[in-house]
C-alpha cells in the first residue's frame, strides 16, 4: 500500500501542470486523446491491443472520418480486479484531457471506475464488461459496445428449457460480474419454471484445492446440469478439476458462458489435454454477420498479429472484432459532434477544488463539459461494422443480439444452432429471420444433435439422487377407513395396500435406484388431512407422499403430482328401495319431449302424404271431414304397418318408405326399453344426485379428512352446518340406515374408489346420479421434481403392460352385489338419440313438397296458357290476385285426370274454332274480289 499512494500523488501532480486549469475554448482540434484501459499481458489483452491499434491507424488514415483531426490512443495497463489500483490507473488516463475511455476489460473494474466517469462526464466504452447491472440509468456514462450478459443468460435459459431440464447448478466467481450474471440467469430460468438449485461460488483467485472442494459439493447435489460463468483464467481451471474428479462423464451436462468460446477462438487449437477436459461442453459464441467487411478483417488478422505476440499465435474472437467497431463508433460520434460546431472544453470541478489535505491535488481533475453531448452522439451512431449492423435501441443496448451455440467435439467445435431474441433457438442464421414475425414458442425451437460428455448422443436425464447417504422421506397417510388402499403392518414400519404396490412397481421400472423410507402420517384413530400432508412437502418435512391422495386444484398449487394411477371422482351414495309399478308404466320408455316429437311427426308425415296423393289417388279424396279422418288414420296406422291406403305418386312412396324405416327403429327401441322396464327389478331413491341435495336441506355425510368438505362448501355452496363428518365404513352405513329423521344422513358423498369398496357388501345402498368431479389419485413430490416425471412415465408403462390392472384386481376386485341384476333408475329414451332419424325424415318431406310445388306450378301455367281469350278481350291473367289464388287452389284441388281431359277438350275446341273462322274469311275475300271486278267492267 505504501507504493500505491506515491503513484496516486504522481498522477494527480501531472494533472496540475497539464493545460487544463480553467475553461478552454478551441476550434476543431488537430488531436483528440482517447484512453484505453486493459490488461495487455494476456492473450485476450494482446488481441484487443492489436485490434485497437489497427482501428486507430485505419481511422487516422481515412480523411473521410474526422477530416484533419487525428485520434491519439493512450494505452493504460489494467491491474485486473484490484479496485484501488484501477482508480489510480483511470485517473492517470484522465489527467491528459481524455474525452473517452475504451475499457475496462472486466465488469468488476467497471463497477469501480464508472463512478469517476460519471463525475467527470467522460464516456466509458466497454465491449467486454457485460454485467447486466451496469445499466445506463445508474451509470449513464458507461456505454456498452457489445451485447449484455442479459441476452447470453436468456439463451442459456432457453437451452435448459429446450431440453426439458428444471434444475441447474451455477459455478461462478464470487464477484460483481459472477453474482450479477448468475442472478440474471436465475430470473430467466424462473420465467421458464426452471431454477438454480445450488450456487457454487468461488473466490475470484481461487486455488485448485478451493475449486476441488466446491466441485465435490456439486457432485453430491441432485442436478447434473452445471453452468460455469467465469473468465478465461478461472473457467479452464474449473474444467481441469472437474475432469480429475470424474465429473466430465456420462450423465453430466456442462454449459459454459462465452468466456470458453472466446478462449477457443483465441488459442485455437488448444492442446489435446485441454480439449479432452471440455469434451461435450456447450457454450454460446456471440454471432457476427459473415459480411465482406468481416471476411476482409479476418484475412488481415494474421498480418496484424504477426510479430506482436511474443511468438504466440492469436486467433480472432468476438473481443477484438467489437474492439475495432468500438473505435469506429467513437470516431463517427466525434465526427458528428464536430460537424455540429461543437468544441472540446474542460472545466474545474468546484467540489474537488474545495477538498484540501495532504496535497492530493484533486483540483487537477477536469470535467469534460461536452461529455453529455458526446454520449448522446455515440448512442445515435448507425453504422455497419466488422461485427455487422451497429445500432442502439431505445433501451441503449445494441440491436439484434444473437449467439451461436457451440458443442466441443474431438479436437474442435461444432455449431448446433443459433439463438436470438427474435426467433429463439434455431438452426437458421438469425439475420435470415429478422424479416419474419417474432417466433419464440418452444414448439418452434430447434437444434442439431449434441455429443454430450461421455461421448454419447443420448440426452442426459439431468439429475440423479444425491450421493450423500440421505434417504427420501416419503409420507404415507395412516387412515382408518379403507385398509385396502394403504395400511401399516402391525408391529413394523412397513406398509401395504393398493397404493403401496403401485408405487413399488413404478419404482422398480425406473432405470436407477431410489433410496427412500416410508414415514407414517396420522395418529391411526382419525383420517389425516391429505391437504396438510401435501403442505408438509413444501416445508421440507417430507420429500414426497404416497397413498390415496386425490389430485385437486388446491394441492396442485403446492406440489407436483404424478400421472393419476386410478380415477376417483366424487359421487353420491344413498339408500335405495324397490320401485313400485303404476298404470302409466307403458309411457316410461320415452321422455315427454320424445313422445311429443314422435306424435308431431306422425301427423306431419300423414299431411305430407295426403298433399302428394290428393290429386292422383282417389283414396285421398272426398269430403273435408273424410279427408281429415283419412290423414289421421293413415298417420297412426303406419305405427303398426297396417295402413290400407296405397300410395300412387313417386314422391309419396319415397316419403312413406323413409317414414316406415323411422317407425321401425322407434318401435324396436320402445319394445326393448319397455321389456327391460317390466322384466328387470327397478330400484328407487328419492335422491337423484348432487342437484337434489343442493336444492334440499337434508344432512349430508362425508369422510372425515377428505377434500369433499371444502369442495361442497366452496364450490357447490352447501351450508357447512349440513355436513356431517364420518370415519369408518360401519359408521357411514349406520348413518345412512337411520336417515335424517333419526339423527343420520340422507346421503353420503365420497370418492368413487372408496364407494366401490364400501358398496361391495352393502346392497341396500347405491350410487345415485353421475360423478360430479373428475379427480384421480397420484403420488406427490416437490414442485419441478424430476422424480414425479419419471414415475409418471413408469405408471403409463404399467397401464400399457397390464401391471396396474393386475394390482387393482388383487386389492380392489369384489363382486358381492354385481350379480343381482338390479337397476337404480329407468333409462328413458331421449330425443337426442333419435334426432338424426327425424332430421332425415323431415328433410325428405320438405324436398318432396318443394318438388311437388314446382310440378303443380308448371301444370298450372301450362293450363292457363291454353285458355281461350274471353269475349270481352280480357285474358285470365288480367284478373285480380285474389281470384288468381282461388283459381290456383281450385286447380290444386282438382283431380289430375280431370284437368288433363279438360285441357285436351279445350285444345280440340280451339282447333275447331280456328278452322271455322278461316273458312268464313275465305268466302268474304272471294265476294269482295268479284265486286271489284264488276266495278272495273
PDB file of N, CA and C in Angstrom, residues 600-614 620 627-628 630-632 634-636 655 845 849 852:
ATOM      1  N   UNK A 600     -95.967 -35.569 -33.249  1.00  0.00           N
ATOM      2  CA  UNK A 600     -95.986 -34.491 -34.251  1.00  0.00           C
ATOM      3  C   UNK A 600     -95.564 -35.002 -35.612  1.00  0.00           C
ATOM      4  N   UNK A 601     -94.564 -35.889 -35.657  1.00  0.00           N
ATOM      5  CA  UNK A 601     -94.104 -36.404 -36.945  1.00  0.00           C
ATOM      6  C   UNK A 601     -95.127 -37.349 -37.565  1.00  0.00           C
ATOM      7  N   UNK A 602     -95.874 -38.074 -36.740  1.00  0.00           N
ATOM      8  CA  UNK A 602     -96.941 -38.912 -37.307  1.00  0.00           C
ATOM      9  C   UNK A 602     -97.932 -38.044 -38.083  1.00  0.00           C
ATOM     10  N   UNK A 603     -98.361 -36.948 -37.481  1.00  0.00           N
ATOM     11  CA  UNK A 603     -99.328 -36.060 -38.143  1.00  0.00           C
ATOM     12  C   UNK A 603     -98.690 -35.376 -39.339  1.00  0.00           C
ATOM     13  N   UNK A 604     -97.447 -34.939 -39.193  1.00  0.00           N
ATOM     14  CA  UNK A 604     -96.764 -34.235 -40.269  1.00  0.00           C
ATOM     15  C   UNK A 604     -96.604 -35.125 -41.498  1.00  0.00           C
ATOM     16  N   UNK A 605     -96.174 -36.345 -41.296  1.00  0.00           N
ATOM     17  CA  UNK A 605     -95.972 -37.252 -42.427  1.00  0.00           C
ATOM     18  C   UNK A 605     -97.311 -37.569 -43.097  1.00  0.00           C
ATOM     19  N   UNK A 606     -98.373 -37.779 -42.289  1.00  0.00           N
ATOM     20  CA  UNK A 606     -99.696 -38.032 -42.870  1.00  0.00           C
ATOM     21  C   UNK A 606    -100.161 -36.884 -43.740  1.00  0.00           C
ATOM     22  N   UNK A 607     -99.938 -35.646 -43.263  1.00  0.00           N
ATOM     23  CA  UNK A 607    -100.350 -34.478 -44.042  1.00  0.00           C
ATOM     24  C   UNK A 607     -99.549 -34.375 -45.343  1.00  0.00           C
ATOM     25  N   UNK A 608     -98.252 -34.654 -45.276  1.00  0.00           N
ATOM     26  CA  UNK A 608     -97.412 -34.574 -46.477  1.00  0.00           C
ATOM     27  C   UNK A 608     -97.848 -35.617 -47.500  1.00  0.00           C
ATOM     28  N   UNK A 609     -98.097 -36.838 -47.046  1.00  0.00           N
ATOM     29  CA  UNK A 609     -98.538 -37.887 -47.977  1.00  0.00           C
ATOM     30  C   UNK A 609     -99.890 -37.525 -48.589  1.00  0.00           C
ATOM     31  N   UNK A 610    -100.790 -36.935 -47.804  1.00  0.00           N
ATOM     32  CA  UNK A 610    -102.100 -36.524 -48.335  1.00  0.00           C
ATOM     33  C   UNK A 610    -101.941 -35.480 -49.438  1.00  0.00           C
ATOM     34  N   UNK A 611    -101.046 -34.506 -49.215  1.00  0.00           N
ATOM     35  CA  UNK A 611    -100.822 -33.471 -50.226  1.00  0.00           C
ATOM     36  C   UNK A 611    -100.280 -34.088 -51.513  1.00  0.00           C
ATOM     37  N   UNK A 612     -99.334 -35.019 -51.359  1.00  0.00           N
ATOM     38  CA  UNK A 612     -98.705 -35.614 -52.537  1.00  0.00           C
ATOM     39  C   UNK A 612     -99.650 -36.558 -53.287  1.00  0.00           C
ATOM     40  N   UNK A 613    -100.649 -37.135 -52.591  1.00  0.00           N
ATOM     41  CA  UNK A 613    -101.530 -38.127 -53.211  1.00  0.00           C
ATOM     42  C   UNK A 613    -102.901 -37.565 -53.585  1.00  0.00           C
ATOM     43  N   UNK A 614    -103.250 -36.388 -53.116  1.00  0.00           N
ATOM     44  CA  UNK A 614    -104.616 -35.880 -53.242  1.00  0.00           C
ATOM     45  C   UNK A 614    -105.064 -35.764 -54.699  1.00  0.00           C
ATOM     46  N   UNK A 620    -107.479 -40.660 -51.308  1.00  0.00           N
ATOM     47  CA  UNK A 620    -107.188 -39.459 -50.525  1.00  0.00           C
ATOM     48  C   UNK A 620    -108.038 -38.283 -50.991  1.00  0.00           C
ATOM     49  N   UNK A 627    -111.490 -36.520 -45.447  1.00  0.00           N
ATOM     50  CA  UNK A 627    -110.066 -36.381 -45.705  1.00  0.00           C
ATOM     51  C   UNK A 627    -109.275 -36.225 -44.414  1.00  0.00           C
ATOM     52  N   UNK A 628    -109.816 -35.479 -43.434  1.00  0.00           N
ATOM     53  CA  UNK A 628    -109.136 -35.337 -42.140  1.00  0.00           C
ATOM     54  C   UNK A 628    -109.009 -36.692 -41.459  1.00  0.00           C
ATOM     55  N   UNK A 630    -108.991 -39.540 -42.910  1.00  0.00           N
ATOM     56  CA  UNK A 630    -108.048 -40.350 -43.694  1.00  0.00           C
ATOM     57  C   UNK A 630    -106.605 -40.023 -43.306  1.00  0.00           C
ATOM     58  N   UNK A 631    -106.302 -38.729 -43.151  1.00  0.00           N
ATOM     59  CA  UNK A 631    -104.944 -38.332 -42.775  1.00  0.00           C
ATOM     60  C   UNK A 631    -104.556 -38.897 -41.413  1.00  0.00           C
ATOM     61  N   UNK A 632    -105.450 -38.740 -40.414  1.00  0.00           N
ATOM     62  CA  UNK A 632    -105.147 -39.240 -39.075  1.00  0.00           C
ATOM     63  C   UNK A 632    -105.024 -40.762 -39.064  1.00  0.00           C
ATOM     64  N   UNK A 634    -104.305 -42.758 -41.590  1.00  0.00           N
ATOM     65  CA  UNK A 634    -103.105 -43.181 -42.304  1.00  0.00           C
ATOM     66  C   UNK A 634    -101.852 -42.936 -41.460  1.00  0.00           C
ATOM     67  N   UNK A 635    -101.786 -41.799 -40.767  1.00  0.00           N
ATOM     68  CA  UNK A 635    -100.600 -41.448 -39.981  1.00  0.00           C
ATOM     69  C   UNK A 635    -100.328 -42.475 -38.894  1.00  0.00           C
ATOM     70  N   UNK A 636    -101.344 -42.717 -38.059  1.00  0.00           N
ATOM     71  CA  UNK A 636    -101.098 -43.562 -36.893  1.00  0.00           C
ATOM     72  C   UNK A 636    -101.136 -45.045 -37.219  1.00  0.00           C
ATOM     73  N   UNK A 655     -91.406 -40.700 -49.505  1.00  0.00           N
ATOM     74  CA  UNK A 655     -91.626 -40.217 -48.134  1.00  0.00           C
ATOM     75  C   UNK A 655     -92.109 -41.345 -47.240  1.00  0.00           C
ATOM     76  N   UNK A 845     -89.436 -34.883 -46.360  1.00  0.00           N
ATOM     77  CA  UNK A 845     -90.767 -34.287 -46.535  1.00  0.00           C
ATOM     78  C   UNK A 845     -90.682 -32.912 -47.192  1.00  0.00           C
ATOM     79  N   UNK A 849     -92.243 -31.913 -50.862  1.00  0.00           N
ATOM     80  CA  UNK A 849     -93.207 -30.820 -51.030  1.00  0.00           C
ATOM     81  C   UNK A 849     -92.681 -29.775 -52.006  1.00  0.00           C
ATOM     82  N   UNK A 852     -93.040 -31.168 -55.490  1.00  0.00           N
ATOM     83  CA  UNK A 852     -94.459 -31.215 -55.845  1.00  0.00           C
ATOM     84  C   UNK A 852     -94.975 -29.822 -56.210  1.00  0.00           C
TER      85      UNK A 852
END
